[in-house]
Amino acid sequence: MIENTVGNPQGYRDDLFRSRRRALEVARSRAHWLATVAGCRVESLLGPAGRYLITTGRPSDAGHMIAVEECDDDACLDIGYDSMVES
C-alpha cells in the first residue's frame, strides 16, 4: 500500500501486507479515517480496486492518495527506510 501527499515528496509512506485482501481493507479504512480527520472527502479512483484520493475538492488542493499496488517482483519486497511489514 502506497500513501502520499500529491506534490510533497516528504509525505510518502509505504506498507507491505501478506495479502492483497488485507491491504485493500487497510487502504479503504485509512482513506476514510484521513478524510474524517481532515474534513475532506474520499474519491475512489478508476482502475484497480484500492485507489483513493482524499481531497477538499478545491481546485488548489492536489490531495492525498492511497493506492494498493501489486508486487510481482522480489525486489519490491525489500523493506525500505520507512516501510513496515504487517502480518
Backbone as a ProteinNet text record, in pm:
[ID]
protein_1_A
[PRIMARY]
MIENTVGNPQGYRDDLFRSRRRALEVARSRAHWLATVAGCRVESLLGPAGRYLITTGRPSDAGHMIAVEECDDDACLDIGYDSMVES
[TERTIARY]
85.5	0	90.4	63.4	141	51.1	104.6	29.9	119.1	66.2	146.1	59.2	118.8	56.1	103.6	10.6	45.2	125.9	241.5	326.3	417	419.9	504.4	585.3	711.3	793.1	812.2	799.3	814.5	693.1	580.8	457.7	437.3	541.2	534.3	547.6	468.4	475.6	434.5	500.2	454.5	453.7	356.8	340.1	324.2	379.1	367.1	272.2	189.6	94.9	110.4	82.1	95.5	-14.4	-126.6	-234.3	-291.1	-335.1	-396.8	-526.5	-598.9	-725.2	-703.6	-602.5	-573.4	-530.1	-449.7	-405.2	-524.6	-620.8	-739.9	-823.3	-836.9	-912.1	-847.1	-716	-643.4	-647	-631.7	-633.7	-768	-876.1	-1009.8	-1031.4	-996.4	-1013.2	-930.4	-805.6	-716	-765.5	-812.4	-862.9	-980.9	-1073.8	-1190.9	-1153.8	-1058.4	-1012.9	-946.6	-855.3	-787.6	-887.7	-985.1	-1085.5	-1166.5	-1202.2	-1279.3	-1198.9	-1074	-987.8	-962.1	-942.3	-906.7	-1027.9	-1147.3	-1265.7	-1271.9	-1224.4	-1221.3	-1320.5	-1314.3	-1396.5	-1306.8	-1357.3	-1281.9	-1339.3	-1252.4	-1290.8	-1224.7	-1303.7	-1246	-1198.4	-1074.3	-1017.5	-1045.6	-1047.1	-1066.6	-947	-968.2	-859.9	-880.3	-771.9	-783.1	-840.3	-903.7	-958.5	-846.1	-879.9	-781.3	-707.8	-768	-705.6	-800.8	-752.4	-837	-766	-843.6	-794.3	-871.6	-799.5	-860	-839.3	-948.5	-937.9	-1048.5	-1022.9	-1125.2	-1217.9	-1171.1	-1249.1	-1217.5	-1134.9	-1095.4	-991.8	-996.5	-900.6	-754.7	-728.5	-590.2	-540	-627.6	-590.8	-559.5	-431	-391.1	-435.5	-445.4	-497.4	-391.8	-441.7	-361.9	-408.5	-316.7	-355.7	-310.3	-397	-365.1	-395.6	-299.8	-319	-255.8	-325.9	-272.4	-211.6	-85.1	-13.3	26.1	27.6	73.3	223.9	271.8	415.2	455.9	483.1	520.2	670.3	747.4	892.6	948.8	1040	1100.1	1167.3	1216.5	1285.8	1191.2	1063.5	970.4	941.4	980.4	959.9	1071.5	1177.3	1282.9	1223	1238	1179.3	1268.2	1209.2	1283.1	1291.9	1341.3	1368.1	1244.7	1131.7	1011.3	902.9	936.1	835.7	812.1	699.2	672.9	602	620.3	555	451.1	328.5	222.5	190.3	170	136.5	-10.8
-116	0	122.6	213.1	335.9	453	541.5	660	781	882.9	1003.8	1127.2	1239	1368.3	1417.2	1441	1480	1609.3	1608.1	1726.2	1746.7	1650.7	1663.9	1536	1534.3	1413.5	1368.2	1460.4	1424.7	1347.8	1357.4	1293.4	1156.6	1073	940.6	831.7	727.1	612.6	488.1	376.6	251.1	142.5	55.3	-55.5	-183.7	-291.2	-421.6	-509.7	-584.3	-675.7	-813.6	-913.9	-1051.3	-1089	-1018.2	-1048.8	-920.3	-930.6	-815.8	-777.6	-877.1	-851.4	-760.4	-791.4	-710.1	-569.1	-558.5	-427.3	-342.9	-404.7	-332.8	-284.3	-369.1	-330.6	-210.5	-217.9	-110.1	18.6	8.1	126.6	198.8	124.2	184.7	249.5	177.6	228.7	355.1	352	466.8	588.1	566.4	677.1	745.3	667.5	725.7	791.1	734	793.5	928.8	933	1059.1	1166.2	1127	1222.6	1278.1	1192.5	1236.7	1333.3	1298.9	1382.9	1518.6	1519.7	1643	1720.1	1665.5	1732.3	1729.3	1620.8	1606.3	1499.7	1467.1	1358.1	1257.6	1136.3	1029	1005.9	1005.2	973.7	841.7	742.4	618	644.8	609.5	635.6	520.2	549.4	445.5	352.2	233.4	135.7	26.8	-36.8	-146.6	-98.9	-189.8	-157	-114.8	-32.3	7.3	135.5	222.7	351.5	463.1	549.2	653.6	788.1	893	1029.6	1098.2	1153.5	1227.4	1374.7	1449.8	1587.9	1675.6	1803.7	1900.2	1931	1901.4	1931.6	2067.7	2145.7	2277	2259.6	2342.1	2330	2340.8	2414.9	2432.6	2315.9	2222	2108.7	1986.5	1952.7	1835.8	1706.2	1705.1	1589.1	1494.5	1387.9	1282.9	1152	1067.2	945.2	821.3	721.1	590.4	488.8	401	301.8	168.9	61.3	-73.1	-115.1	-149.6	-190.1	-336.6	-404.1	-543.1	-547.7	-656.5	-674.5	-808.8	-810.7	-933.8	-958	-857.6	-865.5	-875.2	-968.4	-983.8	-855.5	-775.2	-651.5	-553.9	-559.1	-466.1	-508	-627.8	-673.3	-629.6	-569.4	-515.2	-403.6	-415.1	-316.6	-193.5	-80.1	44.6	111.3	229.2	306.2	326.3	366.4	394.5	288.6	172.4	69.3	-13.4	-79.2	-173.5	-294.2	-407.1	-529.3	-565	-590	-632.2	-778	-853	-994.9	-1014.6
0	0	0	-90.2	-101.6	-63.5	17.3	60.4	38.4	-28.7	-45.9	-60.7	-23.7	-43.5	-179.1	-269.3	-405.6	-402.6	-467.9	-475.1	-355	-261.9	-143.1	-123.9	-168.6	-156.2	-11.5	83.7	225.1	276.7	207.5	251.9	190.5	191.4	129.2	234.7	219.7	311.1	233.7	260.6	201.7	308.6	297.9	390.7	310.2	359.9	295.3	375	303.8	366.3	304.2	380.6	331.6	233.1	236.2	141.5	82	-41.8	-109.7	-38.7	7.8	77.4	198.7	277.9	396.7	356.4	251.9	203.4	158.6	90	45.3	163.7	265.5	385.9	454.5	471	539.1	456.6	325.7	238.9	249.1	241.1	249.1	385.8	489.8	625.7	647.9	603.8	622.2	543.3	421.1	339.5	408.5	458.7	524.5	657.3	728.9	854.5	828.2	730.4	697.3	654.1	573.2	526.5	643.1	736.3	852.7	938	964.5	1048.3	983.4	852.3	781.6	728.5	744.7	692	540.8	482.6	336.8	292.2	164.3	112.1	41.1	26	-38.8	-177.5	-277.2	-414.6	-451.7	-495.5	-546	-687.9	-716.8	-849	-943.5	-1072.6	-1173.4	-1175.4	-1224.9	-1232.2	-1129.7	-1090.5	-994.4	-860.7	-790.9	-658.2	-564.6	-466.8	-366.9	-397.7	-479.2	-512	-470.2	-379.3	-322.3	-325.1	-349.2	-340.6	-229	-132.7	-23.1	-55.6	-68.9	-114.4	-56.3	-54.7	-13.6	-130.2	-251.3	-370.7	-429.7	-359.8	-411.1	-522.3	-626.5	-736.3	-691.7	-585.7	-540.3	-454.7	-420.1	-335.4	-421.1	-429.6	-508.8	-442.8	-311.1	-240.7	-187.5	-132.8	-68.9	-131.4	-175.4	-244.4	-169.1	-167	-111.5	-220.7	-249.5	-355.4	-316.8	-349.7	-330.4	-463.7	-461.2	-581.8	-572.4	-685.4	-690.7	-672.5	-621.3	-600	-659.7	-789.7	-858.4	-860.1	-825.8	-831.3	-689.9	-667.2	-534.7	-486.7	-578.8	-541.3	-471	-505.7	-440.8	-297.2	-260.8	-123.3	-29.8	-85.1	0.6	84.3	212.9	302.1	305.7	269.9	266.7	401.7	400.3	522.2	609.5	550.4	629	612.9	563.4	541.1	666.2	667.1	774.9	717	777.3	734	838.2	792.3	883.6	856.2	959.6	941.5	922.3
[MASK]
+++++++++++++++++++++++++++++++++++++++++++++++++++++++++++++++++++++++++++++++++++++++

